[in-house]
Short mmCIF file of the C-alpha atoms (twelve columns), coordinates in Angstrom:
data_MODEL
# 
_entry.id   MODEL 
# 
loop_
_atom_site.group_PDB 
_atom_site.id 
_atom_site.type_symbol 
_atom_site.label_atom_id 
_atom_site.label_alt_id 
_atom_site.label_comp_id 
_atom_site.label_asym_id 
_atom_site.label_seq_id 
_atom_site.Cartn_x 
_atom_site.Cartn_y 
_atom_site.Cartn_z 
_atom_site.pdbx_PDB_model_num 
ATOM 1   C CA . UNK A 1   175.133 -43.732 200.127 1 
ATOM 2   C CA . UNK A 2   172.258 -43.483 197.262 1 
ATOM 3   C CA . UNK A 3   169.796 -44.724 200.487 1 
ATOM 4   C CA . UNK A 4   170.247 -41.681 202.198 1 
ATOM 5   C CA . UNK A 5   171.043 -39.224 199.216 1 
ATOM 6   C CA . UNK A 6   168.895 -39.965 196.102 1 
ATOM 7   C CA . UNK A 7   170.144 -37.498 193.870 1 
ATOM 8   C CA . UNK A 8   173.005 -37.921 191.353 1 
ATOM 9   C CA . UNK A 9   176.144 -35.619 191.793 1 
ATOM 10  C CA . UNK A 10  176.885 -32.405 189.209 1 
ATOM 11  C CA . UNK A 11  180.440 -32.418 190.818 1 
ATOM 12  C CA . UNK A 12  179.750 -29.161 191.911 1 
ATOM 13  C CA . UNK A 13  180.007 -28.783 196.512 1 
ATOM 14  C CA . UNK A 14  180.006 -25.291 197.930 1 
ATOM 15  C CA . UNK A 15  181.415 -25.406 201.625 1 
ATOM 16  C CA . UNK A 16  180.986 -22.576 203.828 1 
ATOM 17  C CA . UNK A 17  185.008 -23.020 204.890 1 
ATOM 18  C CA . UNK A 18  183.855 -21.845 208.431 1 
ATOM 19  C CA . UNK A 19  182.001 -24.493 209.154 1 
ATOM 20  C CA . UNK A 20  185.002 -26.781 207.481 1 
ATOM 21  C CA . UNK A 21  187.411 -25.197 209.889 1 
ATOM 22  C CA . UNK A 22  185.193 -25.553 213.032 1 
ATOM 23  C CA . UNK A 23  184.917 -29.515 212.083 1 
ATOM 24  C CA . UNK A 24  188.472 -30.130 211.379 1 
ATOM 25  C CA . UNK A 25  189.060 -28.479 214.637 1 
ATOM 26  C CA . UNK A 26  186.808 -30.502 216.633 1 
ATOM 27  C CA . UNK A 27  188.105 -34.006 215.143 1 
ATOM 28  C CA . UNK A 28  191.575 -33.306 215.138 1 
ATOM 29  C CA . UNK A 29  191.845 -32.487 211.211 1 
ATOM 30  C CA . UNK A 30  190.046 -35.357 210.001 1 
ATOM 31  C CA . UNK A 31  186.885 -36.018 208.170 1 
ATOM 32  C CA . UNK A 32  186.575 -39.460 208.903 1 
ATOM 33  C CA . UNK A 33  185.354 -39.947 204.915 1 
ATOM 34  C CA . UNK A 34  185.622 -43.259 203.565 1 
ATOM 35  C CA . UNK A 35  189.016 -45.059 202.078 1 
ATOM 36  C CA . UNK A 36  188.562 -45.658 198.078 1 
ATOM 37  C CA . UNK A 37  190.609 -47.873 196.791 1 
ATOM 38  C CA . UNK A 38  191.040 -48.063 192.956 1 
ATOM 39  C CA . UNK A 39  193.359 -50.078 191.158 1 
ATOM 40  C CA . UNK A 40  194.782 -48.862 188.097 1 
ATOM 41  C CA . UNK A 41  197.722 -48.952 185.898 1 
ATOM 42  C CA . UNK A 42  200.825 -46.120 185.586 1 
ATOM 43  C CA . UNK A 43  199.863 -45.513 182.134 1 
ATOM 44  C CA . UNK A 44  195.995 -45.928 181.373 1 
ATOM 45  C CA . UNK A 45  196.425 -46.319 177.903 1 
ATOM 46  C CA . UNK A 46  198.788 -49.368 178.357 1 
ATOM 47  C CA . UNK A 47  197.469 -52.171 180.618 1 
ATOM 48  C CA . UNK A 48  200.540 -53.750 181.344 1 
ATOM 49  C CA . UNK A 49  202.005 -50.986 183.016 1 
ATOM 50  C CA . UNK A 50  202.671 -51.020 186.390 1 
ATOM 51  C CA . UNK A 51  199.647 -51.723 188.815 1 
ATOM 52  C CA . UNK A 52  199.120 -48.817 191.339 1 
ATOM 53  C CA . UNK A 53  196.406 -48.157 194.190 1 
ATOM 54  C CA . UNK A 54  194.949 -44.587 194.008 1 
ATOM 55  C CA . UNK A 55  193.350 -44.137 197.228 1 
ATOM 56  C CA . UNK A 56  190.959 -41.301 197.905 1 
ATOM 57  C CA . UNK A 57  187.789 -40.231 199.028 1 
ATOM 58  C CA . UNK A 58  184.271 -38.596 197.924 1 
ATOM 59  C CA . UNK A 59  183.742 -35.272 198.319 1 
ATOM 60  C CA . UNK A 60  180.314 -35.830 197.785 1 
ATOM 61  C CA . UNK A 61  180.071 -38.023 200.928 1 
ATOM 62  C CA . UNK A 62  181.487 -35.312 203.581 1 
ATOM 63  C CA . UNK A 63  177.882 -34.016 203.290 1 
ATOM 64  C CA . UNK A 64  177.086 -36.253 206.312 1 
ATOM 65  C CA . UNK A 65  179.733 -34.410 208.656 1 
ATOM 66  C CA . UNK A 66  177.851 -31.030 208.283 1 
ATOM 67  C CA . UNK A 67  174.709 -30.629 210.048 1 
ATOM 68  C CA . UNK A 68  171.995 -28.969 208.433 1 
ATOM 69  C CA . UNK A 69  173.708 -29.966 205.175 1 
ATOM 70  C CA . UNK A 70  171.655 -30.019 202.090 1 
ATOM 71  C CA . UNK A 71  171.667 -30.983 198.191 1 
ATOM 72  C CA . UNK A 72  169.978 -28.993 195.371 1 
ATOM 73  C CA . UNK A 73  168.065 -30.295 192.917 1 
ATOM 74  C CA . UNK A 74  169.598 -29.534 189.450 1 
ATOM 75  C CA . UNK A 75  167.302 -30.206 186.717 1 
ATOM 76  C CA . UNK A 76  168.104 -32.391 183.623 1 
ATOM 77  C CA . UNK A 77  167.910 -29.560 181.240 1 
ATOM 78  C CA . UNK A 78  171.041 -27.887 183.245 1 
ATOM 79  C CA . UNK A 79  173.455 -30.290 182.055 1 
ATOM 80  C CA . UNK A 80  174.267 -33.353 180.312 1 
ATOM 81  C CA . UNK A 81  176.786 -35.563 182.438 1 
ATOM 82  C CA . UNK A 82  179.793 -36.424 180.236 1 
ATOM 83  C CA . UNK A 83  181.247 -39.385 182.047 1 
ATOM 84  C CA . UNK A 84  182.300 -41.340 179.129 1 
ATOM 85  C CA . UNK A 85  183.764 -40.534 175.447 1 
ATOM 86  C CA . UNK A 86  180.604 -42.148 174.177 1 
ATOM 87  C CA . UNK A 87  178.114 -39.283 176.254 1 
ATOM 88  C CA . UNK A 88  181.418 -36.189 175.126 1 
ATOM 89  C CA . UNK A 89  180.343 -37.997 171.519 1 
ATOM 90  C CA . UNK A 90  176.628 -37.619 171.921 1 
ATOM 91  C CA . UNK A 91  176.727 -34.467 173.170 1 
ATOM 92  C CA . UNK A 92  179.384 -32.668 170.726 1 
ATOM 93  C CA . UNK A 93  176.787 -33.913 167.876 1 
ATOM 94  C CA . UNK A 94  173.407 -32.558 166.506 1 
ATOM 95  C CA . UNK A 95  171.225 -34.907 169.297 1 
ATOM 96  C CA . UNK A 96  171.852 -32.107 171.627 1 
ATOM 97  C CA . UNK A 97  171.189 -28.184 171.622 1 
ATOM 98  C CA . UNK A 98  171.959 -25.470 173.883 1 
ATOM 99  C CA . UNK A 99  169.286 -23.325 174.357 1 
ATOM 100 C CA . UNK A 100 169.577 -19.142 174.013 1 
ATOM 101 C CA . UNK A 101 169.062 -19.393 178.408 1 
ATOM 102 C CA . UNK A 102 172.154 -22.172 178.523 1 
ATOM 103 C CA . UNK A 103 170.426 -25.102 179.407 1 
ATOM 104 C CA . UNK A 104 171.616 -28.363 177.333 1 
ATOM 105 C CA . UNK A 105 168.314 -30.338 176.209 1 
ATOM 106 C CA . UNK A 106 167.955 -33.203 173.240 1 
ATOM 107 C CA . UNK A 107 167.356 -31.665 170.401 1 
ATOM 108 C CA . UNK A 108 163.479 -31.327 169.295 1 
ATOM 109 C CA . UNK A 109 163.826 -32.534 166.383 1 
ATOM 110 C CA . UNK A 110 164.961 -36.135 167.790 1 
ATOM 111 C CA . UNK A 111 162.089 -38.152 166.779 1 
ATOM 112 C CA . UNK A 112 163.532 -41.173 167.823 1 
ATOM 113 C CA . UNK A 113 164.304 -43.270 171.401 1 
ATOM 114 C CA . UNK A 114 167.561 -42.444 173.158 1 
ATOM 115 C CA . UNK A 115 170.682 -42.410 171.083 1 
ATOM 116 C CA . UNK A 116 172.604 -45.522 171.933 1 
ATOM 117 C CA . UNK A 117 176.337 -45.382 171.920 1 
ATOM 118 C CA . UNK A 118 179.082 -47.931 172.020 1 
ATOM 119 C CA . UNK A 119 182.993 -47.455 171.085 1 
ATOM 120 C CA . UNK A 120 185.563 -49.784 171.070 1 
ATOM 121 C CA . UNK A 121 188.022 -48.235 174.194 1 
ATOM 122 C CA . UNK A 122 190.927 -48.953 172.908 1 
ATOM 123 C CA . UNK A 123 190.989 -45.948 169.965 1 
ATOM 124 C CA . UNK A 124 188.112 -44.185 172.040 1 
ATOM 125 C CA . UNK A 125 188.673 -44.150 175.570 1 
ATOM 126 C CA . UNK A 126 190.364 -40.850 176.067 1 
ATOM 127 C CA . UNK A 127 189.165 -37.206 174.602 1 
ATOM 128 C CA . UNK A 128 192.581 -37.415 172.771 1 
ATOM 129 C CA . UNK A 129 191.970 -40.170 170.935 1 
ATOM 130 C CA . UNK A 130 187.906 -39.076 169.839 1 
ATOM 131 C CA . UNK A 131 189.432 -35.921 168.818 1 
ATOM 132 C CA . UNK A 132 191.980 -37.703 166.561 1 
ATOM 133 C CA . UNK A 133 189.473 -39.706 165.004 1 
ATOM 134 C CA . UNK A 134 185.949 -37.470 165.207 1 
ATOM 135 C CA . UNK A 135 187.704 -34.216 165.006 1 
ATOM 136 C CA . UNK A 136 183.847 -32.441 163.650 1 
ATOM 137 C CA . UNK A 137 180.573 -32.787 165.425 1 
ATOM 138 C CA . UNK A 138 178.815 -36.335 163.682 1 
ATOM 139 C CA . UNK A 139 174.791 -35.704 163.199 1 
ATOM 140 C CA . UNK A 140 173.467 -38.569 165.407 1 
ATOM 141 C CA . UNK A 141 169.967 -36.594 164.918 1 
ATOM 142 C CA . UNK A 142 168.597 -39.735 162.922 1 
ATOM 143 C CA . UNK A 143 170.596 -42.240 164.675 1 
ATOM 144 C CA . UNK A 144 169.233 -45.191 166.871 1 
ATOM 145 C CA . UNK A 145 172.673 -46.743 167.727 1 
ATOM 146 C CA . UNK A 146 175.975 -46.462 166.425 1 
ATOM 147 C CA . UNK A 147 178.626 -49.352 167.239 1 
ATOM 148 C CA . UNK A 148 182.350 -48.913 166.194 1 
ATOM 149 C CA . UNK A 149 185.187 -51.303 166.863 1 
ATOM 150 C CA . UNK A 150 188.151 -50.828 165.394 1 
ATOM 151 C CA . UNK A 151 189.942 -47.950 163.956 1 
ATOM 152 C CA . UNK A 152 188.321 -45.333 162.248 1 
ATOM 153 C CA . UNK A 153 188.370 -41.774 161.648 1 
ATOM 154 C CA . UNK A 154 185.456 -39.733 160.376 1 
ATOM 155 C CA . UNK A 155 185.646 -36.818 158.141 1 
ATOM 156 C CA . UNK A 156 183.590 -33.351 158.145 1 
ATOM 157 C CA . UNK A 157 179.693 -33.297 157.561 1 
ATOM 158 C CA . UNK A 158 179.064 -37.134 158.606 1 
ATOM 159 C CA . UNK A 159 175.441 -38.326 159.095 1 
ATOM 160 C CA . UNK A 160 174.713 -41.277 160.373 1 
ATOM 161 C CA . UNK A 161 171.034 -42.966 160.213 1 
ATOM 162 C CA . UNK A 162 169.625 -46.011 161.918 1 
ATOM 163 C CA . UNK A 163 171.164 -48.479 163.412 1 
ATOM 164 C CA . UNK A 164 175.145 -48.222 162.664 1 
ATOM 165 C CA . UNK A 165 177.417 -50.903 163.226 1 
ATOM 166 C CA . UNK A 166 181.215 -50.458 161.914 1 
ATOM 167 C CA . UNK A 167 183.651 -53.121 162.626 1 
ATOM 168 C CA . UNK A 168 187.343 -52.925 160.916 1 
ATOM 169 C CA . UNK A 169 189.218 -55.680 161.911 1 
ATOM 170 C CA . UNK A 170 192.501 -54.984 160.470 1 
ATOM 171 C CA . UNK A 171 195.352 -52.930 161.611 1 
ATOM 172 C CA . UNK A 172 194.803 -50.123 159.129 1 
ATOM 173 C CA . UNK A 173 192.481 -47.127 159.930 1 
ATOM 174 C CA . UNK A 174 189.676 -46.716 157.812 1 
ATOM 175 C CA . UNK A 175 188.497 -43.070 156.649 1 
ATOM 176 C CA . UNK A 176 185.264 -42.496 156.298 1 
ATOM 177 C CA . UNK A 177 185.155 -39.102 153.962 1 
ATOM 178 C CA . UNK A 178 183.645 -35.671 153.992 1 
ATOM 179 C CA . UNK A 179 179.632 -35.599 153.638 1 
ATOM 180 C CA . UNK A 180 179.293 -39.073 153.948 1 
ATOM 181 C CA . UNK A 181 175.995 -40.393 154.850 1 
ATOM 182 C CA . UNK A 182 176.093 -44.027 156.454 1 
ATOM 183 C CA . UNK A 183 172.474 -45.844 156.596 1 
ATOM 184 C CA . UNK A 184 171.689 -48.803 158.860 1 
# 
């Protein structure tokens, strides 16, 4: 419920396991949390695989069975959420720094807005497949947006600048090679 608890989760929930016990206790060894119901295939990478249910529930939302319960405020410059292959991409590159006291910022020299990302899922959905094809860290530094679909794989020292769009709409993967600089 974003109503009643405004801040995003880290995935990180420390439970004093006391307090856990005493509830479970109390309500017969149930939280009461919320069904989720997500549909989703066997095989992720193959859409007509069989359809399943996974059915679970947020830890985040068993904050509202303990009283006195709170949330800490993690600043921005703590992390960089990596939800999707396109923010893993962003932050493996030169856009973002780690500072000597650990805290992962956008890199000064960024002169630009926000670095806008957009990969074509189906050769850049899973960390496998990004490693495959951008096995070495691309320098985004000077890039607005960069737009692949298709297949492509992307060789050491890439820069990209602007606003990149690659599109390869044959079967065959494209290399782009070692200290190439693309412009857009």
């Amino acid at each position: 419920n974003i109503k009643k608890h405004k801040f995003f989760n880290t995935n990180n929930i420390w439970v004093n396991l006391k307090s856990l016990k005493k509830i479970l206790e109390d309500n017969n060894n149930i939280l009461g949390l919320q069904m989720i119901v997500n549909k989703k295939t066997v095989d992720p990478r193959n859409h007509n695989s069989e359809s399943v249910f996974q059915l679970e529930t947020a830890m985040g939302s068993a904050i509202s069975v303990f009283k006195g319960a709170s949330a800490l405020a993690v600043p921005r410059s703590r992390f960089a959420p990596v939800k999707t292959t396109e923010d893993l991409l962003a932050v493996k590159s030169d856009n973002y720094i780690l500072t000597e006291d650990y805290n992962v910022i956008v890199n000064p020299k960024r002169k630009l807005k926000p670095l806008h990302l957009k990969l074509d899922h189906k050769y850049y959905k899973h960390v496998d497949q990004i490693e495959e094809r951008i096995p070495y860290p691309l320098s985004l530094i000077e890039c607005e947006e960069l737009s692949i679909s298709g297949d492509y794989k992307f060789g050491k020292n890439i820069k990209l600048k602007g606003k990149i769009h690659l599109t390869n709409t044959s079967d065959k993967q494209i290399v782009i090679e070692d200290n190439t600089i693309l412009k857009g």
